[in-house]
Coordinates of C-alpha atoms in Angstrom, one line a residue:
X6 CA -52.5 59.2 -21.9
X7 CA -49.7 60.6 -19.9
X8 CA -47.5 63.7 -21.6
X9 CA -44.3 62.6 -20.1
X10 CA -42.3 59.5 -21.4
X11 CA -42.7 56.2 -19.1
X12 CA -45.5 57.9 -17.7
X13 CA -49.2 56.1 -17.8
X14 CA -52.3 57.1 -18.0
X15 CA -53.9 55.5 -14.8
X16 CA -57.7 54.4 -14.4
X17 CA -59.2 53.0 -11.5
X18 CA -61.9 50.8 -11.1
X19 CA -63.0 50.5 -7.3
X20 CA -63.3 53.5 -5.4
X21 CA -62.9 51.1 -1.9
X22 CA -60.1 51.3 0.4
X23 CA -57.6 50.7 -1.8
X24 CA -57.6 52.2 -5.2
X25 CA -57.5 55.2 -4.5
X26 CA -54.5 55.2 -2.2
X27 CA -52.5 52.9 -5.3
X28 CA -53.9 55.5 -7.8
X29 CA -52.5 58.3 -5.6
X30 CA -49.6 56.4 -5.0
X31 CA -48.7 56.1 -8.5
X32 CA -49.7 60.4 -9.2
X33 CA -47.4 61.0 -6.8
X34 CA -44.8 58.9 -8.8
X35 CA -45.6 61.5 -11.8
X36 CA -48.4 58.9 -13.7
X37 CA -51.5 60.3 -14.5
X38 CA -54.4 59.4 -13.1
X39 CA -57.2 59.6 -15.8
X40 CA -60.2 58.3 -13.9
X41 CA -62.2 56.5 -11.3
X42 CA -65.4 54.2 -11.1
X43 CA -67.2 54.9 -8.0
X44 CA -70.9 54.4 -7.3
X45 CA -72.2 55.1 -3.7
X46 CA -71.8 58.1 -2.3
X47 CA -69.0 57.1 0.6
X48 CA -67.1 55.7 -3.0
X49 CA -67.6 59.5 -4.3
X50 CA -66.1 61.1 -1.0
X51 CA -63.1 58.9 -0.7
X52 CA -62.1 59.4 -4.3
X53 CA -62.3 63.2 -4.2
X54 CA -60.5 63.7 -1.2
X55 CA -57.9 61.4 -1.5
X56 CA -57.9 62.1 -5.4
X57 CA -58.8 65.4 -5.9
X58 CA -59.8 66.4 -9.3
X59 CA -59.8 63.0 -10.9
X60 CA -63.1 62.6 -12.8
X61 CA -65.5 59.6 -11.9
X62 CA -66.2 57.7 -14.8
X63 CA -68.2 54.8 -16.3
X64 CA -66.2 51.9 -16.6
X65 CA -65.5 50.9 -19.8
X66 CA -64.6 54.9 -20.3
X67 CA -62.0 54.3 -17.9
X68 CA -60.9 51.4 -19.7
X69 CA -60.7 52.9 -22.8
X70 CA -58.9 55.8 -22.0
X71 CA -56.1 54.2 -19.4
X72 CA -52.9 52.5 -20.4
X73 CA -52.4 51.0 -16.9
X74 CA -56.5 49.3 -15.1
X75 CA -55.9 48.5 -11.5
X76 CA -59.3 46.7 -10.7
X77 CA -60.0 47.6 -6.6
X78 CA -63.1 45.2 -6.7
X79 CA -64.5 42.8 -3.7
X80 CA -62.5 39.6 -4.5
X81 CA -66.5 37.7 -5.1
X82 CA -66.7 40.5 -8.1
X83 CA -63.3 40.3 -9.6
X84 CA -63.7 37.0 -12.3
X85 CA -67.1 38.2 -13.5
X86 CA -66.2 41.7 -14.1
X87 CA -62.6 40.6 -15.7
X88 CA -65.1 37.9 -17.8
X89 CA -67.6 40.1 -18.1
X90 CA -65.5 43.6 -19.8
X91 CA -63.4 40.6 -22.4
X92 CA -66.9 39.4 -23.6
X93 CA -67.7 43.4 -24.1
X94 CA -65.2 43.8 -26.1
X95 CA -63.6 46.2 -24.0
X96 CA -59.9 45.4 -23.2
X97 CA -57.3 46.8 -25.5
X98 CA -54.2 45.1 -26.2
X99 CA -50.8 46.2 -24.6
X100 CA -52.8 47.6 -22.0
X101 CA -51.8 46.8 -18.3
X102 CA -54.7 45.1 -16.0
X103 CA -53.6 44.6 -12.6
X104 CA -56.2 43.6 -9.4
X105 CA -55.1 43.5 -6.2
X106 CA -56.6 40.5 -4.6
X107 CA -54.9 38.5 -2.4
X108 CA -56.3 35.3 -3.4
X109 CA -55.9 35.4 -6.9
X110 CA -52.5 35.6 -9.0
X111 CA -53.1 36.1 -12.8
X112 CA -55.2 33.2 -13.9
X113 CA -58.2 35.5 -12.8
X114 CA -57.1 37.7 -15.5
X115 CA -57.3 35.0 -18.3
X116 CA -60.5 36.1 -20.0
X117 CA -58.6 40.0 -19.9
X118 CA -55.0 38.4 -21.0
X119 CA -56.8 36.8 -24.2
X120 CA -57.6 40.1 -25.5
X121 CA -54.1 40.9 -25.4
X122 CA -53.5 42.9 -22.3
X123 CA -50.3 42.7 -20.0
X124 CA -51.7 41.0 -16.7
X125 CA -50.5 41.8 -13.2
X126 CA -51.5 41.0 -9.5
X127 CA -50.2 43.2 -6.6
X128 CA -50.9 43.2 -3.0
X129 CA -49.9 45.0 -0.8
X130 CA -49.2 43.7 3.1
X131 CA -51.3 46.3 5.0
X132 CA -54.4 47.3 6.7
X133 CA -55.9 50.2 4.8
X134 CA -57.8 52.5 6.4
X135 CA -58.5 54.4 3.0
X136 CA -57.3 57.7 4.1
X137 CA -54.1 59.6 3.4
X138 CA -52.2 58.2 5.5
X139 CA -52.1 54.7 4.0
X140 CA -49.5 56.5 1.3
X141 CA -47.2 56.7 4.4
X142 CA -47.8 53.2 5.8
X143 CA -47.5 52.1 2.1
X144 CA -44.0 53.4 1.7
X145 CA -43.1 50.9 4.6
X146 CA -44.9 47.9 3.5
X147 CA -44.6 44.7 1.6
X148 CA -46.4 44.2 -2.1
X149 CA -47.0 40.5 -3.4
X150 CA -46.2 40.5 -6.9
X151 CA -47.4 37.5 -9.6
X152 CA -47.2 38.0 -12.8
X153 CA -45.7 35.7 -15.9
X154 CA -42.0 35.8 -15.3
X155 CA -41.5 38.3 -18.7
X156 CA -43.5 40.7 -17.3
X157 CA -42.5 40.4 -13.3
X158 CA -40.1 43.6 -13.9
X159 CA -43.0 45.6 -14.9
X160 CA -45.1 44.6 -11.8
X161 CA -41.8 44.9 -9.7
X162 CA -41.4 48.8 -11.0
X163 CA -44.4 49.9 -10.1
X164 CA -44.4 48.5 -6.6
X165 CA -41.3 50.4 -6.6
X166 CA -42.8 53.5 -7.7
X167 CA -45.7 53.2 -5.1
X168 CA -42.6 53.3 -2.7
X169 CA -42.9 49.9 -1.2
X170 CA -40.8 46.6 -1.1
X171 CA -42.1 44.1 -4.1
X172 CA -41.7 40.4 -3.2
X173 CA -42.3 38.0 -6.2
X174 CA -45.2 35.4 -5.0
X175 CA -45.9 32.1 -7.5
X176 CA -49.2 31.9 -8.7
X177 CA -49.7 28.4 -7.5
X178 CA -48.4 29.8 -3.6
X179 CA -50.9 32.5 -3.8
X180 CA -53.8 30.9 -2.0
X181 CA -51.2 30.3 1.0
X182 CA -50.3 33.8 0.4
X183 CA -53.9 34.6 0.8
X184 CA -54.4 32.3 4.1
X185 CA -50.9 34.1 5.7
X186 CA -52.7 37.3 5.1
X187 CA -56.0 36.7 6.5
X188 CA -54.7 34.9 10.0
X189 CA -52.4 37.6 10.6
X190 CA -55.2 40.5 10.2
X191 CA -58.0 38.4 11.6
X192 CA -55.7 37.0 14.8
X193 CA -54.6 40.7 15.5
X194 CA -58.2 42.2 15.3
X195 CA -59.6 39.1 17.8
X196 CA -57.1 39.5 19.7
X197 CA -57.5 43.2 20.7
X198 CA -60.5 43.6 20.4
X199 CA -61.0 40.8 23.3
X200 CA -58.1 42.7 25.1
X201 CA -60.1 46.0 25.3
X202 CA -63.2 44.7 25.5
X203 CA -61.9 43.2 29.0
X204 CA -60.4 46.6 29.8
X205 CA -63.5 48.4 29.2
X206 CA -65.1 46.0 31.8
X207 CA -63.3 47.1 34.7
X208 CA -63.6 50.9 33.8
X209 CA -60.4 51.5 31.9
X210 CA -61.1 54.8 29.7
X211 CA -60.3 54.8 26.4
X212 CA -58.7 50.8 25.9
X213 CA -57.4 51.1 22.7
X214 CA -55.4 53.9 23.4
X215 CA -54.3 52.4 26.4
X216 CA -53.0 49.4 24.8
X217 CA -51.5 50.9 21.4
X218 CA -47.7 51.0 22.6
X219 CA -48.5 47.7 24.0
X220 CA -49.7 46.0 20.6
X221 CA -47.1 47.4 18.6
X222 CA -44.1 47.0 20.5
X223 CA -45.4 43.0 21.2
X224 CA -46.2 42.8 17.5
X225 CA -42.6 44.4 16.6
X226 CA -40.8 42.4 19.1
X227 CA -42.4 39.0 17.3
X228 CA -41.4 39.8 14.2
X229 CA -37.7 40.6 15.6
X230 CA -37.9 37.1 16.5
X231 CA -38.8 35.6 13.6
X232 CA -36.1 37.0 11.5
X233 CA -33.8 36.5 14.2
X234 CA -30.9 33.8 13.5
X235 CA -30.4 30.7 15.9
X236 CA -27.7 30.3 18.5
X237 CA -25.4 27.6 17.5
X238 CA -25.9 24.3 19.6
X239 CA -23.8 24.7 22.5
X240 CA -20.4 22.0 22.9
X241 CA -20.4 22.0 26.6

């Protein structure tokens, strides 16, 4: 438990990519982060030096100790585990369980909300790389949030906190969500890497870097245009 009112006591289960950089995220916001599952070693390494200090624990430790579960699972793991930790026994009511699946709003967490707990599901709009520097990138980035319209301001506060943008998502648009996600990232990874691959061909050193400014100022200058209002229809 966190010492200082409003504060939470944080656990993480997933020591991927992304949890760690949310859990960080959220220290950084003055919540306490109380512990992390993690099983390979690569799991171990990211935790420790993106949270340093923070104890790796068993699961259902984390569970018990945390006011606030973000489960950082592989979406294909996320409905047994949530399924899997309610038939244990394990979830405490009152507690907050958010995942961070694109796919999925908070039906996933059914089994979990049963037992009482305060269901959430956040996403955020960006590549992580899960270093450091995703806490930057975060603070300039979009979060999905669905959650059952009572709790939405809870959900909302926290992406806050993280220092990103929250955007409320239905849970029935959340597969559409999820398809919006996955063309943009997998469009933008063909595409370059097709792009340098063709530069590397014809001897160009070091084609990523020479096509960075390209990529982002195209990328930038697409988005401009898709926020961008229409002329008016001419008279003449």
């Amino acid at each position: 438990m966190s010492g200082r009112a409003g504060r939470l006591g944080v656990g993480i289960i997933g020591a991927g990519r992304v949890g760690p950089v949310l859990g960080a995220a959220l220290a950084g916001a003055g919540h306490a982060v109380i512990g992390i599952s993690a099983i390979s070693e690569a799991s171990r390494d990211r935790a420790e030096a993106i949270l340093p200090g923070v104890p790796i624990l068993g699961i259902p430790e984390i569970i018990e100790r945390s006011e606030l579960v973000i489960l950082a699972v592989p979406t294909a793991e996320l409905a047994a585990l949530v399924e899997g930790l309610a038939e244990a026994g394990t979830w405490q009511p009152g507690q907050i369980v958010l995942h961070t699946a694109a796919e999925f709003g908070t039906a996933v967490l059914a089994p979990a909300a049963s037992r009482g707990v305060i269901p959430l599901a956040l996403h955020p709009a960006l590549a992580f790389t899960g270093t450091s520097m995703d806490l930057a990138r975060l603070a300039e980035s979009y979060v999905a949030v669905t959650a059952p319209a009572p709790v939405q301001p809870i959900g909302q506060a926290l992406v806050v906190e993280m220092g990103a943008e929250p955007v409320i998502v239905a849970e029935d648009d959340r597969p559409a969500y999820a398809e919006a996600i996955t063309t943009a990232t997998a469009f933008s990874r063909s595409i370059v890497t097709q792009a340098t691959s063709i530069l590397a061909d014809i001897g160009v050193e070091h084609p990523g870097g020479f096509l960075s400014s390209l990529v982002r100022s195209a990328v930038d200058q697409a988005l401009r245009e898709t926020t961008r209002q229409p002329e008016p229809d001419s008279l003449i």
